[in-house]
Amino acid sequence: QKEVEQNSGPLSVPEGAIASLNCTYSDRGSQSFFWYRQYSGKSPELIMSIYSNGDKEDGRFTAQLNKASQYVSLLIRDSQPSDSATYLCARGVYGNNRLAFGKGNQVVVIP
Amino acid sequence: DTEVTQTPKHLVMGMTNKKSLKCEQHMGHRAMYWYKQKAKKPPELMFVYSYEKLSINESVPSRFSPECPNSSLLNLHLHALQPEDSALYLCASSQDWRTEGYTFGSGTRLTVV
């Protein structure tokens, strides 16, 4: 079983709309989650980290962690064409310093 | 300085060549990593160095040889690679990864011919 699952296919959203991405996991141990943005041909860029249950907001981005249901999500408000990228969910388990990445979700913002 | 610098940005090598990838950071991070990323796939961990010592090797073939000469520098030595090793090689570093995650360099695009 993969460490983190991102199952949604490419996501197309109109400019100004909310893009919603989800990631599920199976291990209940102490861990942190990260959302990275990766433009085509570029390296991953950290946009959010979360390790406590609940919501964390940073500008137009909100990360949500629900430990009971074992999922982490990313909301992008007021989507802009510059948000068009692949978004990677990553998980790190405490005591084991190795971030494992989900397969990523491509987001396309349509002007 | 908040960057991880990787050189070269592009590398083309033959299957009999020996080459090295270089990664440098001056953020005082004590852990450094090598990842490999194929097109349209997520990054896959290869090696982890913690305090200049190799702590994780994800069963990487011996034709890839990592080296950490000091706390700021990480090398990946390449020898007798195969065309299927062509990929984007990413270096990353971290201090408190649990809250800050990893900082990635811009990568080296490797093509094996």
mmCIF file of N, CA, C and O in Angstrom, chain A residues 56-110:
data_model
loop_
_atom_site.group_PDB
_atom_site.id
_atom_site.type_symbol
_atom_site.label_atom_id
_atom_site.label_comp_id
_atom_site.label_asym_id
_atom_site.label_seq_id
_atom_site.Cartn_x
_atom_site.Cartn_y
_atom_site.Cartn_z
ATOM 1 N N LYS A 56 -5.031 25.180 8.293
ATOM 2 C CA LYS A 56 -3.911 26.113 8.326
ATOM 3 C C LYS A 56 -3.988 26.946 7.053
ATOM 4 O O LYS A 56 -4.043 26.390 5.964
ATOM 5 N N GLU A 57 -4.009 28.265 7.226
ATOM 6 C CA GLU A 57 -4.188 29.150 6.081
ATOM 7 C C GLU A 57 -2.927 29.971 5.848
ATOM 8 O O GLU A 57 -2.270 30.430 6.779
ATOM 9 N N ASP A 58 -2.608 30.169 4.569
ATOM 10 C CA ASP A 58 -1.486 31.025 4.187
ATOM 11 C C ASP A 58 -1.855 31.665 2.860
ATOM 12 O O ASP A 58 -1.783 31.027 1.812
ATOM 13 N N GLY A 59 -2.291 32.930 2.948
ATOM 14 C CA GLY A 59 -2.701 33.626 1.736
ATOM 15 C C GLY A 59 -3.901 32.948 1.100
ATOM 16 O O GLY A 59 -4.916 32.717 1.750
ATOM 17 N N ARG A 60 -3.791 32.600 -0.176
ATOM 18 C CA ARG A 60 -4.901 31.953 -0.870
ATOM 19 C C ARG A 60 -4.944 30.449 -0.648
ATOM 20 O O ARG A 60 -5.848 29.774 -1.148
ATOM 21 N N PHE A 61 -4.005 29.918 0.093
ATOM 22 C CA PHE A 61 -3.923 28.476 0.313
ATOM 23 C C PHE A 61 -4.403 28.100 1.720
ATOM 24 O O PHE A 61 -4.073 28.778 2.691
ATOM 25 N N THR A 62 -5.179 27.015 1.795
ATOM 26 C CA THR A 62 -5.585 26.445 3.075
ATOM 27 C C THR A 62 -5.325 24.952 3.035
ATOM 28 O O THR A 62 -5.799 24.265 2.126
ATOM 29 N N ALA A 63 -4.568 24.466 4.008
ATOM 30 C CA ALA A 63 -4.365 23.029 4.168
ATOM 31 C C ALA A 63 -5.247 22.547 5.308
ATOM 32 O O ALA A 63 -5.428 23.250 6.310
ATOM 33 N N GLN A 64 -5.812 21.380 5.140
ATOM 34 C CA GLN A 64 -6.668 20.784 6.164
ATOM 35 C C GLN A 64 -6.168 19.383 6.458
ATOM 36 O O GLN A 64 -5.917 18.601 5.541
ATOM 37 N N LEU A 65 -6.030 19.065 7.749
ATOM 38 C CA LEU A 65 -5.637 17.732 8.166
ATOM 39 C C LEU A 65 -6.733 17.150 9.041
ATOM 40 O O LEU A 65 -7.125 17.750 10.042
ATOM 41 N N ASN A 66 -7.210 15.983 8.665
ATOM 42 C CA ASN A 66 -8.233 15.271 9.431
ATOM 43 C C ASN A 66 -7.662 13.906 9.789
ATOM 44 O O ASN A 66 -7.655 12.974 8.979
ATOM 45 N N LYS A 67 -7.176 13.809 11.033
ATOM 46 C CA LYS A 67 -6.506 12.569 11.443
ATOM 47 C C LYS A 67 -7.498 11.422 11.631
ATOM 48 O O LYS A 67 -7.157 10.267 11.407
ATOM 49 N N ALA A 68 -8.708 11.733 12.035
ATOM 50 C CA ALA A 68 -9.699 10.668 12.242
ATOM 51 C C ALA A 68 -10.035 9.993 10.916
ATOM 52 O O ALA A 68 -10.169 8.766 10.841
ATOM 53 N N SER A 69 -10.169 10.782 9.867
ATOM 54 C CA SER A 69 -10.509 10.238 8.555
ATOM 55 C C SER A 69 -9.285 9.979 7.689
ATOM 56 O O SER A 69 -9.410 9.476 6.576
ATOM 57 N N GLN A 70 -8.118 10.354 8.192
ATOM 58 C CA GLN A 70 -6.845 10.092 7.529
ATOM 59 C C GLN A 70 -6.773 10.706 6.133
ATOM 60 O O GLN A 70 -6.489 10.015 5.142
ATOM 61 N N TYR A 71 -7.058 12.001 6.083
ATOM 62 C CA TYR A 71 -6.841 12.682 4.816
ATOM 63 C C TYR A 71 -6.303 14.078 5.087
ATOM 64 O O TYR A 71 -6.481 14.660 6.156
ATOM 65 N N VAL A 72 -5.626 14.595 4.073
ATOM 66 C CA VAL A 72 -5.144 15.964 4.091
ATOM 67 C C VAL A 72 -5.543 16.599 2.764
ATOM 68 O O VAL A 72 -5.513 15.929 1.727
ATOM 69 N N SER A 73 -5.982 17.835 2.822
ATOM 70 C CA SER A 73 -6.451 18.490 1.607
ATOM 71 C C SER A 73 -5.795 19.855 1.449
ATOM 72 O O SER A 73 -5.224 20.417 2.386
ATOM 73 N N LEU A 74 -5.879 20.366 0.245
ATOM 74 C CA LEU A 74 -5.371 21.699 -0.078
ATOM 75 C C LEU A 74 -6.447 22.429 -0.862
ATOM 76 O O LEU A 74 -6.962 21.903 -1.855
ATOM 77 N N LEU A 75 -6.794 23.624 -0.383
ATOM 78 C CA LEU A 75 -7.719 24.480 -1.108
ATOM 79 C C LEU A 75 -6.950 25.676 -1.646
ATOM 80 O O LEU A 75 -6.150 26.291 -0.928
ATOM 81 N N ILE A 76 -7.203 25.991 -2.904
ATOM 82 C CA ILE A 76 -6.616 27.179 -3.515
ATOM 83 C C ILE A 76 -7.769 28.103 -3.868
ATOM 84 O O ILE A 76 -8.589 27.794 -4.743
ATOM 85 N N ARG A 77 -7.843 29.223 -3.155
ATOM 86 C CA ARG A 77 -8.927 30.176 -3.402
ATOM 87 C C ARG A 77 -8.527 31.160 -4.486
ATOM 88 O O ARG A 77 -7.329 31.415 -4.701
ATOM 89 N N ASP A 78 -9.533 31.715 -5.173
ATOM 90 C CA ASP A 78 -9.285 32.719 -6.215
ATOM 91 C C ASP A 78 -8.177 32.233 -7.160
ATOM 92 O O ASP A 78 -7.148 32.898 -7.347
ATOM 93 N N SER A 79 -8.374 31.054 -7.724
ATOM 94 C CA SER A 79 -7.348 30.433 -8.564
ATOM 95 C C SER A 79 -6.921 31.357 -9.695
ATOM 96 O O SER A 79 -7.755 32.017 -10.341
ATOM 97 N N GLN A 80 -5.615 31.375 -9.931
ATOM 98 C CA GLN A 80 -5.027 32.195 -10.988
ATOM 99 C C GLN A 80 -4.349 31.293 -12.022
ATOM 100 O O GLN A 80 -3.926 30.180 -11.694
ATOM 101 N N PRO A 81 -4.202 31.762 -13.244
ATOM 102 C CA PRO A 81 -3.495 30.940 -14.245
ATOM 103 C C PRO A 81 -2.106 30.513 -13.782
ATOM 104 O O PRO A 81 -1.647 29.423 -14.139
ATOM 105 N N SER A 82 -1.463 31.335 -12.954
ATOM 106 C CA SER A 82 -0.139 30.984 -12.440
ATOM 107 C C SER A 82 -0.178 29.821 -11.452
ATOM 108 O O SER A 82 0.870 29.278 -11.086
ATOM 109 N N ASP A 83 -1.378 29.435 -11.013
ATOM 110 C CA ASP A 83 -1.515 28.262 -10.131
ATOM 111 C C ASP A 83 -1.510 26.964 -10.930
ATOM 112 O O ASP A 83 -1.494 25.865 -10.337
ATOM 113 N N SER A 84 -1.546 27.045 -12.249
ATOM 114 C CA SER A 84 -1.526 25.838 -13.086
ATOM 115 C C SER A 84 -0.192 25.131 -12.902
ATOM 116 O O SER A 84 0.871 25.668 -13.226
ATOM 117 N N ALA A 85 -0.243 23.933 -12.347
ATOM 118 C CA ALA A 85 0.957 23.183 -11.983
ATOM 119 C C ALA A 85 0.525 21.806 -11.501
ATOM 120 O O ALA A 85 -0.668 21.506 -11.419
ATOM 121 N N THR A 86 1.498 20.985 -11.167
ATOM 122 C CA THR A 86 1.220 19.720 -10.482
ATOM 123 C C THR A 86 1.437 19.923 -8.990
ATOM 124 O O THR A 86 2.439 20.506 -8.573
ATOM 125 N N TYR A 87 0.482 19.454 -8.199
ATOM 126 C CA TYR A 87 0.556 19.596 -6.752
ATOM 127 C C TYR A 87 0.821 18.224 -6.144
ATOM 128 O O TYR A 87 0.065 17.274 -6.357
ATOM 129 N N LEU A 88 1.911 18.153 -5.387
ATOM 130 C CA LEU A 88 2.356 16.903 -4.780
ATOM 131 C C LEU A 88 2.096 16.921 -3.287
ATOM 132 O O LEU A 88 2.482 17.854 -2.589
ATOM 133 N N CYS A 89 1.439 15.880 -2.807
ATOM 134 C CA CYS A 89 1.258 15.680 -1.374
ATOM 135 C C CYS A 89 2.420 14.818 -0.882
ATOM 136 O O CYS A 89 2.793 13.841 -1.543
ATOM 137 N N ALA A 90 3.012 15.190 0.233
ATOM 138 C CA ALA A 90 4.127 14.414 0.784
ATOM 139 C C ALA A 90 3.905 14.164 2.269
ATOM 140 O O ALA A 90 3.304 14.989 2.966
ATOM 141 N N ARG A 91 4.392 13.046 2.726
ATOM 142 C CA ARG A 91 4.248 12.681 4.124
ATOM 143 C C ARG A 91 5.591 12.282 4.716
ATOM 144 O O ARG A 91 6.383 11.602 4.057
ATOM 145 N N GLY A 92 5.831 12.712 5.948
ATOM 146 C CA GLY A 92 7.010 12.283 6.672
ATOM 147 C C GLY A 92 6.587 11.735 8.018
ATOM 148 O O GLY A 92 5.798 12.363 8.728
ATOM 149 N N VAL A 93 7.088 10.563 8.359
ATOM 150 C CA VAL A 93 6.760 9.917 9.629
ATOM 151 C C VAL A 93 7.870 10.198 10.621
ATOM 152 O O VAL A 93 9.046 9.988 10.314
ATOM 153 N N TYR A 94 7.500 10.658 11.828
ATOM 154 C CA TYR A 94 8.499 11.006 12.826
ATOM 155 C C TYR A 94 9.350 9.794 13.166
ATOM 156 O O TYR A 94 8.849 8.685 13.302
ATOM 157 N N GLY A 95 10.655 10.032 13.298
ATOM 158 C CA GLY A 95 11.576 8.940 13.583
ATOM 159 C C GLY A 95 12.102 8.297 12.319
ATOM 160 O O GLY A 95 12.938 7.397 12.377
ATOM 161 N N ASN A 96 11.632 8.768 11.180
ATOM 162 C CA ASN A 96 12.042 8.197 9.894
ATOM 163 C C ASN A 96 12.118 9.339 8.892
ATOM 164 O O ASN A 96 11.124 9.674 8.248
ATOM 165 N N ASN A 97 13.257 9.958 8.784
ATOM 166 C CA ASN A 97 13.397 11.164 7.974
ATOM 167 C C ASN A 97 13.435 10.836 6.493
ATOM 168 O O ASN A 97 14.502 10.753 5.880
ATOM 169 N N ARG A 98 12.277 10.593 5.929
ATOM 170 C CA ARG A 98 12.186 10.386 4.494
ATOM 171 C C ARG A 98 10.803 10.802 4.038
ATOM 172 O O ARG A 98 9.804 10.180 4.372
ATOM 173 N N LEU A 99 10.734 11.888 3.263
ATOM 174 C CA LEU A 99 9.459 12.319 2.718
ATOM 175 C C LEU A 99 9.083 11.415 1.555
ATOM 176 O O LEU A 99 9.888 11.195 0.645
ATOM 177 N N ALA A 100 7.846 10.906 1.606
ATOM 178 C CA ALA A 100 7.315 10.100 0.523
ATOM 179 C C ALA A 100 6.232 10.903 -0.183
ATOM 180 O O ALA A 100 5.374 11.502 0.473
ATOM 181 N N PHE A 101 6.266 10.914 -1.484
ATOM 182 C CA PHE A 101 5.361 11.739 -2.278
ATOM 183 C C PHE A 101 4.240 10.918 -2.888
ATOM 184 O O PHE A 101 4.450 9.775 -3.313
ATOM 185 N N GLY A 102 3.056 11.535 -2.961
ATOM 186 C CA GLY A 102 1.984 10.987 -3.766
ATOM 187 C C GLY A 102 2.293 11.238 -5.232
ATOM 188 O O GLY A 102 3.243 11.947 -5.573
ATOM 189 N N LYS A 103 1.448 10.686 -6.106
ATOM 190 C CA LYS A 103 1.740 10.773 -7.533
ATOM 191 C C LYS A 103 1.473 12.150 -8.118
ATOM 192 O O LYS A 103 1.896 12.451 -9.229
ATOM 193 N N GLY A 104 0.775 13.008 -7.346
ATOM 194 C CA GLY A 104 0.545 14.371 -7.801
ATOM 195 C C GLY A 104 -0.766 14.547 -8.526
ATOM 196 O O GLY A 104 -1.331 13.597 -9.081
ATOM 197 N N ASN A 105 -1.274 15.763 -8.472
ATOM 198 C CA ASN A 105 -2.485 16.145 -9.211
ATOM 199 C C ASN A 105 -2.180 17.372 -10.060
ATOM 200 O O ASN A 105 -1.669 18.373 -9.542
ATOM 201 N N GLN A 106 -2.508 17.273 -11.341
ATOM 202 C CA GLN A 106 -2.316 18.430 -12.206
ATOM 203 C C GLN A 106 -3.520 19.355 -12.099
ATOM 204 O O GLN A 106 -4.672 18.910 -12.177
ATOM 205 N N VAL A 107 -3.253 20.624 -11.900
ATOM 206 C CA VAL A 107 -4.307 21.639 -11.855
ATOM 207 C C VAL A 107 -4.127 22.572 -13.049
ATOM 208 O O VAL A 107 -3.020 23.054 -13.300
ATOM 209 N N VAL A 108 -5.214 22.792 -13.778
ATOM 210 C CA VAL A 108 -5.200 23.728 -14.895
ATOM 211 C C VAL A 108 -6.234 24.805 -14.609
ATOM 212 O O VAL A 108 -7.426 24.494 -14.425
ATOM 213 N N VAL A 109 -5.790 26.042 -14.527
ATOM 214 C CA VAL A 109 -6.701 27.166 -14.293
ATOM 215 C C VAL A 109 -6.986 27.822 -15.626
ATOM 216 O O VAL A 109 -6.071 28.280 -16.325
ATOM 217 N N ILE A 110 -8.282 27.852 -15.961
ATOM 218 C CA ILE A 110 -8.706 28.345 -17.277
ATOM 219 C C ILE A 110 -9.095 29.818 -17.179
ATOM 220 O O ILE A 110 -9.981 30.170 -16.414
#
